[in-house]
Coordinates of C-alpha atoms (C1' of nucleotides) in Angstrom, one line a residue:
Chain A
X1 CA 10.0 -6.7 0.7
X2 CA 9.5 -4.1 3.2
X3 CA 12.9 -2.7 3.0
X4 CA 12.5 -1.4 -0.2
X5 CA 10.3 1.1 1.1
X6 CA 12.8 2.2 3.4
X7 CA 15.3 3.3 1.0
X8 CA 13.5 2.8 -2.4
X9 CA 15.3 6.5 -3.2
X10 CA 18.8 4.9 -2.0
X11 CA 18.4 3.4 -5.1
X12 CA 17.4 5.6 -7.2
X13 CA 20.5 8.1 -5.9
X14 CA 23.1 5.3 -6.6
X15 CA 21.3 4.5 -10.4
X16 CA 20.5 8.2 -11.4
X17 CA 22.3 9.0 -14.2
X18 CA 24.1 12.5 -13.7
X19 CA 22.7 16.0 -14.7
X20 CA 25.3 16.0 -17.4
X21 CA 24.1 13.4 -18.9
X22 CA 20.7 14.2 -19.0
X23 CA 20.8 17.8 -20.1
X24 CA 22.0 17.7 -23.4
X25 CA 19.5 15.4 -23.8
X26 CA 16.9 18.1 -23.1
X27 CA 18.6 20.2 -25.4
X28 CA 18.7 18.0 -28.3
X29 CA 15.1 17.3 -28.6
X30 CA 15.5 21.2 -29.7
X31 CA 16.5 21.4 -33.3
X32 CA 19.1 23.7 -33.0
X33 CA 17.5 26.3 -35.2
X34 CA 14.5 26.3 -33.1
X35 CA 16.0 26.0 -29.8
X36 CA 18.3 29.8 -31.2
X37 CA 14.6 31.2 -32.9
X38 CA 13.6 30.6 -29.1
X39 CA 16.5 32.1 -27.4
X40 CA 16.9 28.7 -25.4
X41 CA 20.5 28.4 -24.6
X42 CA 20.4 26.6 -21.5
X43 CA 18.0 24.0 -20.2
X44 CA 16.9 25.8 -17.7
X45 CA 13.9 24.0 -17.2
X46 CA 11.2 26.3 -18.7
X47 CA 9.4 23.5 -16.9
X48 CA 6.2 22.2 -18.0
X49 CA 3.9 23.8 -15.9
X50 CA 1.1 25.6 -17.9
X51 CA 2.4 29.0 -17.9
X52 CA 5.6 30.4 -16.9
X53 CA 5.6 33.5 -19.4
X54 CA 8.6 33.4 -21.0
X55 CA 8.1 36.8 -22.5
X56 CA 9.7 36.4 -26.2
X57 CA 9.8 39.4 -28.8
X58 CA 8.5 38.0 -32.1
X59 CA 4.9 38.0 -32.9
X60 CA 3.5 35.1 -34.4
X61 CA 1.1 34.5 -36.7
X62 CA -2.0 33.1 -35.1
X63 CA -2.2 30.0 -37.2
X64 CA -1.3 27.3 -34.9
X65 CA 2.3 28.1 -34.7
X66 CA 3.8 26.5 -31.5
X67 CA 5.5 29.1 -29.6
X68 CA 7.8 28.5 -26.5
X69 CA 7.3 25.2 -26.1
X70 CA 8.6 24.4 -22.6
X71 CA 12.1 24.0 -22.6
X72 CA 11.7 20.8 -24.4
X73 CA 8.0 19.8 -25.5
X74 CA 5.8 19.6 -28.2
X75 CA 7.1 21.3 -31.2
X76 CA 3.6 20.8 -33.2
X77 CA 4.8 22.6 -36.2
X78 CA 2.0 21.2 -37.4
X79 CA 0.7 22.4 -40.6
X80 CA 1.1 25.6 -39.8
X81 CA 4.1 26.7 -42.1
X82 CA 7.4 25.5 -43.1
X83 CA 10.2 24.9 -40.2
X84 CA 11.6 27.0 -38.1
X85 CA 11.6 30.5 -39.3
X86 CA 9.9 32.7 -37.8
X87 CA 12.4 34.0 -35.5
X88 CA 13.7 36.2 -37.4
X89 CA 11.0 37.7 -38.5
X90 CA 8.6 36.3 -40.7
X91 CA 6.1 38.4 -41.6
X92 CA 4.1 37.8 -38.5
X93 CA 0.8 38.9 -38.5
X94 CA 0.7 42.3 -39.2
X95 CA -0.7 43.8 -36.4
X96 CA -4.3 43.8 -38.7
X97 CA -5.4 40.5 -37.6
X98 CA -4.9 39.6 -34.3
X99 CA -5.3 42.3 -32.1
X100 CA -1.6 42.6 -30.7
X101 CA -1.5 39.6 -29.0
X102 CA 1.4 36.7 -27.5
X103 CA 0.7 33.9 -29.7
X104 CA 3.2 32.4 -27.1
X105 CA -0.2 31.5 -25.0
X106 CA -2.4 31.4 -27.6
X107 CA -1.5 28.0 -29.1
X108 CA -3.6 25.4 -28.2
X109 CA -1.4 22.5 -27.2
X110 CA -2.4 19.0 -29.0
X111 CA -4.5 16.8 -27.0
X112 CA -2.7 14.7 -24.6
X113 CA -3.3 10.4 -25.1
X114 CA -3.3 9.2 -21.7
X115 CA -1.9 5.3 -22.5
X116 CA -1.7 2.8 -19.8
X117 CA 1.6 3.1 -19.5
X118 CA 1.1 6.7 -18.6
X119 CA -1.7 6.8 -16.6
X120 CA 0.3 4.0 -15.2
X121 CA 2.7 6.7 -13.9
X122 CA 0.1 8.8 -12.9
X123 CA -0.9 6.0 -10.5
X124 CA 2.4 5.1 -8.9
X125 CA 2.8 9.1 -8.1
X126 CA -0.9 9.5 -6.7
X127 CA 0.0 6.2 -4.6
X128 CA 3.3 7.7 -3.5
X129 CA 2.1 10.8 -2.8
X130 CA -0.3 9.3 -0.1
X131 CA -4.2 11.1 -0.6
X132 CA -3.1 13.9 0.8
X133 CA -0.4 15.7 -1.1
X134 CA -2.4 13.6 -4.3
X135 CA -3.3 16.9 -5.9
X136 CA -2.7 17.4 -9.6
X137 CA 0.6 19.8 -9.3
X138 CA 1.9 17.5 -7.2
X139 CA 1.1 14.6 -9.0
X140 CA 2.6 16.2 -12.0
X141 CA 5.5 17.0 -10.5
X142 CA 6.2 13.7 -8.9
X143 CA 5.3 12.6 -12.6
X144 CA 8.1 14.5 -14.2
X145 CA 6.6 14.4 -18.0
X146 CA 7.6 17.0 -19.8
X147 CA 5.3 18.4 -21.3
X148 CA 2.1 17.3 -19.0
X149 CA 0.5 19.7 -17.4
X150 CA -1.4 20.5 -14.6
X151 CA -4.8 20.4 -15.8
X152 CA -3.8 17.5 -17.7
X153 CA -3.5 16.2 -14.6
X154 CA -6.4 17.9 -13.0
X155 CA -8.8 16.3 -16.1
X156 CA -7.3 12.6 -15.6
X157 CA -7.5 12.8 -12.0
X158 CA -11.3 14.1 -12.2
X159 CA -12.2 11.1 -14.5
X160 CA -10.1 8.7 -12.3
X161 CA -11.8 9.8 -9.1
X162 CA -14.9 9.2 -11.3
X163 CA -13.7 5.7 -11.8
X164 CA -12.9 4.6 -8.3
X165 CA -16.1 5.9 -7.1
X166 CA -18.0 3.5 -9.3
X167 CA -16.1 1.1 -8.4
X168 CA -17.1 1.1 -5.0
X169 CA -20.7 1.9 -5.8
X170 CA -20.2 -1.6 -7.8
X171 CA -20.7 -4.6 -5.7
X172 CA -23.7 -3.6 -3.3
X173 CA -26.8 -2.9 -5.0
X174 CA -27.3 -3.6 -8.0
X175 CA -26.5 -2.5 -10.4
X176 CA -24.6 -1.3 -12.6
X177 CA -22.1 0.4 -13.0
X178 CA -18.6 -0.1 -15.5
X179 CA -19.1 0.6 -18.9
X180 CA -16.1 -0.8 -20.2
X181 CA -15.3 1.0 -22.3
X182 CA -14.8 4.2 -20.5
X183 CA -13.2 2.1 -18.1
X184 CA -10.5 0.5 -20.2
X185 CA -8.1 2.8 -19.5
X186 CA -8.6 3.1 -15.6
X187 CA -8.5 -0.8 -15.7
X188 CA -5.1 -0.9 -17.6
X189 CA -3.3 -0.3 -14.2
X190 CA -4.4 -2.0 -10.8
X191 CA -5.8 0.0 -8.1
X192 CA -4.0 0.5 -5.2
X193 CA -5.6 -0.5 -1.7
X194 CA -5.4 2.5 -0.6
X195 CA -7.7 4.1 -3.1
X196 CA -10.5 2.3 -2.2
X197 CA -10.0 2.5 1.3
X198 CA -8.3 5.3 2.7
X199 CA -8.7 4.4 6.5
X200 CA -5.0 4.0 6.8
X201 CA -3.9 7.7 8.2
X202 CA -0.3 8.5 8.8
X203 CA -0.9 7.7 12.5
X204 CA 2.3 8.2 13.4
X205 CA 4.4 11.0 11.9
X206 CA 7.5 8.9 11.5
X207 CA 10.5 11.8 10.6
X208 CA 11.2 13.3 7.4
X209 CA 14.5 13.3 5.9
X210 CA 15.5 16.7 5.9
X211 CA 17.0 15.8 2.4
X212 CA 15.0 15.6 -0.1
X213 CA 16.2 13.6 -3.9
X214 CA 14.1 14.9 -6.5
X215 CA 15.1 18.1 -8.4
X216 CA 15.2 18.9 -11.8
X217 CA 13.1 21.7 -11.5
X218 CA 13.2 24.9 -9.9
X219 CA 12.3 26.6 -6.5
X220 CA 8.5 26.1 -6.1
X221 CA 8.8 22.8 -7.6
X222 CA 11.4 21.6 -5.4
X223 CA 9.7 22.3 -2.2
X224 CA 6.3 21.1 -3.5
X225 CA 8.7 17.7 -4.3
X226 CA 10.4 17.8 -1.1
X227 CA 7.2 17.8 0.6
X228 CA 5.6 14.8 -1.5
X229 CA 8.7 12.5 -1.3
X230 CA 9.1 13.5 2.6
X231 CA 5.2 12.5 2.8
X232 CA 5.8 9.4 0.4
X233 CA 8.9 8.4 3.2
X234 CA 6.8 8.7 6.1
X235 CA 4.0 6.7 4.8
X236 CA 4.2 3.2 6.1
X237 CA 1.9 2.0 3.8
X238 CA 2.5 3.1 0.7
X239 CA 2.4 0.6 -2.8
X240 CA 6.0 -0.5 -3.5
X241 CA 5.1 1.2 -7.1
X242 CA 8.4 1.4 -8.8
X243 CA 9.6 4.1 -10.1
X244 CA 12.4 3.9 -12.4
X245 CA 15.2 5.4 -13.5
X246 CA 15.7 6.0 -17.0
X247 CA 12.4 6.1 -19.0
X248 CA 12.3 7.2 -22.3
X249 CA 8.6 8.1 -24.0
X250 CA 8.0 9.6 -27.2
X251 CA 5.4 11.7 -28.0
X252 CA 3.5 11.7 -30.9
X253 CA 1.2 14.4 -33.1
X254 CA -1.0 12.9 -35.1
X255 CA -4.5 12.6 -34.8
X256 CA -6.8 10.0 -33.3
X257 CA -8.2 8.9 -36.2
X258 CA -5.2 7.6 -37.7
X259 CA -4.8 4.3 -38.8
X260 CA -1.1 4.2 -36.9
X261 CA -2.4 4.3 -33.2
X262 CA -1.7 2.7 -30.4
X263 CA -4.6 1.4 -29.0
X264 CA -4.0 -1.6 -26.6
X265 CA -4.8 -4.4 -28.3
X266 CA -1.9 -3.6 -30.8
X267 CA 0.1 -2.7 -27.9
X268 CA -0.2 -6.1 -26.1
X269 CA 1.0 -4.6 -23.3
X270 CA -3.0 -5.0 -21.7
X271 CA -4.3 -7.3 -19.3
X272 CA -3.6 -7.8 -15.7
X273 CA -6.5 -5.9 -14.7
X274 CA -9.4 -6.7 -12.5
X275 CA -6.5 -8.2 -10.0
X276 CA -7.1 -5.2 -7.9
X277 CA -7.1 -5.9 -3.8
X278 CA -10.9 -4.7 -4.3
X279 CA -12.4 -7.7 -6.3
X280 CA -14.2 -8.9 -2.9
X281 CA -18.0 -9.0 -3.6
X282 CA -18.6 -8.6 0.0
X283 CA -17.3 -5.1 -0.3
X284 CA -19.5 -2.3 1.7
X285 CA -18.1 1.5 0.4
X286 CA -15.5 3.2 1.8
X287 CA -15.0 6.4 2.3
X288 CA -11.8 7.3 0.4
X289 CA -11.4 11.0 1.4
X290 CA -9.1 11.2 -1.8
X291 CA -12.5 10.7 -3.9
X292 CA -14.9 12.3 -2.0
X293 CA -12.5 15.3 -0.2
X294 CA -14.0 18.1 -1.5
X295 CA -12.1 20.6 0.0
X296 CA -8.1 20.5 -0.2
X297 CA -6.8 23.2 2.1
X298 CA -3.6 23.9 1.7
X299 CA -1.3 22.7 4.2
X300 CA 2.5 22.3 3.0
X301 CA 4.9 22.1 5.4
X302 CA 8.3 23.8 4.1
X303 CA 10.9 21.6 4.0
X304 CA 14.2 22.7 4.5
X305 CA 16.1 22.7 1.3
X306 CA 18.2 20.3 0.6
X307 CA 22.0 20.7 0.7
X308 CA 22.5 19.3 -2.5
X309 CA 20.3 19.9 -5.1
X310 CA 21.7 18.0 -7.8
X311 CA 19.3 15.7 -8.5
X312 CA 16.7 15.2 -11.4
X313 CA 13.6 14.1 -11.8
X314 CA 12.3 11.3 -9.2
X315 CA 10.7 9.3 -12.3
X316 CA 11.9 8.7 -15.7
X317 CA 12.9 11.1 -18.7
X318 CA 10.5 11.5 -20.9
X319 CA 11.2 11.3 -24.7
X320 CA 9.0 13.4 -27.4
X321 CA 8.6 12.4 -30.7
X322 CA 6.7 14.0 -32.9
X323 CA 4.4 13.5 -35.6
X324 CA 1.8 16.0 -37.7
X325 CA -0.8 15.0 -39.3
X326 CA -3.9 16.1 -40.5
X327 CA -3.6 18.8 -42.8
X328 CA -7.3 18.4 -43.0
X329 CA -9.8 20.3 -41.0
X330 CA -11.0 18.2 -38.7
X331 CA -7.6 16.5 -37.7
X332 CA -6.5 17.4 -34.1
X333 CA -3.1 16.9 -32.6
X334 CA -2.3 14.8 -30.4
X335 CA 0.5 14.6 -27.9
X336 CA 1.7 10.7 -26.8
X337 CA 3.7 10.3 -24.0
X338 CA 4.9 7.0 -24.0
X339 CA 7.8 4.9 -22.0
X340 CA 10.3 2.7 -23.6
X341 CA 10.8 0.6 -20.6
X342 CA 8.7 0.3 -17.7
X343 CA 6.4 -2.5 -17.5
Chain B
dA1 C1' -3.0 30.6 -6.2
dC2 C1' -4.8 26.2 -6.3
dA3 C1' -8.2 22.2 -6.0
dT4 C1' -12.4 20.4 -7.0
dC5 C1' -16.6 19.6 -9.4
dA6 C1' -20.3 19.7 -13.0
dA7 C1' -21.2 21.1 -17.3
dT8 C1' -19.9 21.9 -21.7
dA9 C1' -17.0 22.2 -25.8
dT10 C1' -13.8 20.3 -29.2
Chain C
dG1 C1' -15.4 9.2 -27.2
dA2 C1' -11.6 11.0 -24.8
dT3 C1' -9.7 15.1 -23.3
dA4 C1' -9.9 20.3 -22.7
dT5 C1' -12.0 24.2 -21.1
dT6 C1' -14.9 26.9 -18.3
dG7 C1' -17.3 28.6 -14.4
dA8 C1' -18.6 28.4 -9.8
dT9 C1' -17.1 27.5 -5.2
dG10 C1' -14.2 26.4 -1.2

DNA sequence: ACATCAATAT
DNA sequence: GATATTGATG
């Protein structure tokens, strides 16, 4: 049980499935028209991350027309107009309207569902990461969902810092404290230890392997990885939280009103919670730096590149799948990231 | 540039 | 109500 830890990315090297397998993957999520209106020839990893300007040459109209959607995200089309047609050159906008503007950042993005089996994910890369390199580009990173971002991140992790701090404020006084129903989500997928009691500190710097798995995106990304899974190897400690191989998620548009959701109890993938390691009445507060760290200097250590970058993401391919809905006004869009496998 | 937080907006 | 966005601050 303890060897796992010690070469828990042995495994994933051996079970990866290669680059070539997983690229035209990428690439077919793209309707071809779309992926040619957007000049996308090779998946070259727009990457998620919230902007990377990819500076097109067609104007938009401002409707909510999805414009350079990362490499391989959301494609709302939502009600917006027809298909895919407005490369050429649909009438955009005539200059009139919008003041001469990128649409390309303008689009609002639909509204991420966090499920449990998500936020799941979100858990096993903040307990790899170790509190330290736990900060939301890193987490998404380590995450490897296309099409999550880093304030998506950034707004789970506020709420989830939220969470564990009532947590711990829970058991000594009185009072208090978990509204369940905020909490349903948070309560989907145990706590690690470590969350709740961050006294563990990498004592000892054990070594880092000077190669680093994890890839799949570019430069920046690739140290920021090399840095988490060199952190994640050096931590003694850290929750055997598996990361697999080989997920597949959809997303889905529609809106959260609608009668076809996925809320838990239809998932039946719930329970299990409240077996956390923190049950214990008798539980004082800790002082988890990762909840109550208010200041996160940057201190990355470059990590010499690795000599062969061929690898792809640590965790799991994500799958979207899309769905409009809502022609009506007050119908938002919502993006579901969701696993096929995984527990 | 990024992380964090509280407040606010959708 | 859950998530996004914003603004201030480190």
């Amino acid at each position: 049980m303890r060897e796992e830890e010690s070469d828990w990315f042995a495994r994933w090297e051996e079970e990866l499935p290669s680059p070539e397998e997983l690229m035209p993957l990428s690439q077919s999520l793209i309707s071809p028209d779309l992926a040619l209106a957007f000049d996308i020839r090779s998946p070259s990893h727009g990457n998620n991350n919230s902007n990377q300007p990819h500076h097109h040459h067609h104007h938009q109209t401002t409707t909510t027309t999805p414009t350079t959607p990362p490499s391989q995200l959301q494609l709302p089309s939502s009600q917006a107009n027809s298909s895919a047609e407005f490369a050429a050159d649909s009438a955009d906008l005539g200059s009139g309207g919008a003041a001469g503007d990128e649409p390309a950042r303008t689009l609002k993005r639909p509204r991420l569902v966090w499920t449990p089996q998500l936020h799941k994910r979100f858990v096993d890369a903040v307990a790899h990461l170790g509190i330290k390199n736990a900060v939301p580009k890193t987490i998404m990173q380590l995450m490897s969902v296309d099409g999550l971002t880093r304030e998506n991140v950034a707004s789970h992790l506020q709420k989830y810092r939220l969470y564990l701090k009532r947590m711990q404020g829970l058991s000594s006084g009185g009072g208090a404290g978990s509204d369940p129903a905020t909490d349903r989500l948070f309560a989907s997928s145990p706590v690690p230890a470590h969350f709740l009691h961050p006294n563990r500190v990498p004592s000892s710097d054990h070594f880092m392997p000077s190669f680093v798995p994890i890839a799949t995106l570019q430069q920046q990304q690739q140290m920021a990885a090399a840095a988490a899974a060199a952190a994640a190897a050096s931590n003694p400690h850290l929750q055997p939280a598996q990361f697999h191989h080989r997920q597949i998620a959809a997303a889905h548009f529609g809106s959260p009103t609608n009668g076809g959701f996925h809320s838990p109890t239809s998932n039946g993938q719930f329970g299990s919670p409240t077996s956390n390691g923190f049950g214990s009445p008798t539980n004082g507060k800790f002082d988890p730096s990762f909840l109550t760290r208010q200041t996160q200097q940057q201190q990355q250590q470059p990590i010499h590149r690795m000599s062969t970058p061929s690898l792809h993401s640590p965790v799991g391919n994500y799958v979207e799948d899309l769905e409009s809905a809502n022609a009506n006004g007050g119908g938002r869009t919502v993006l579901t990231l969701f696993p096929t496998r995984d527990d």
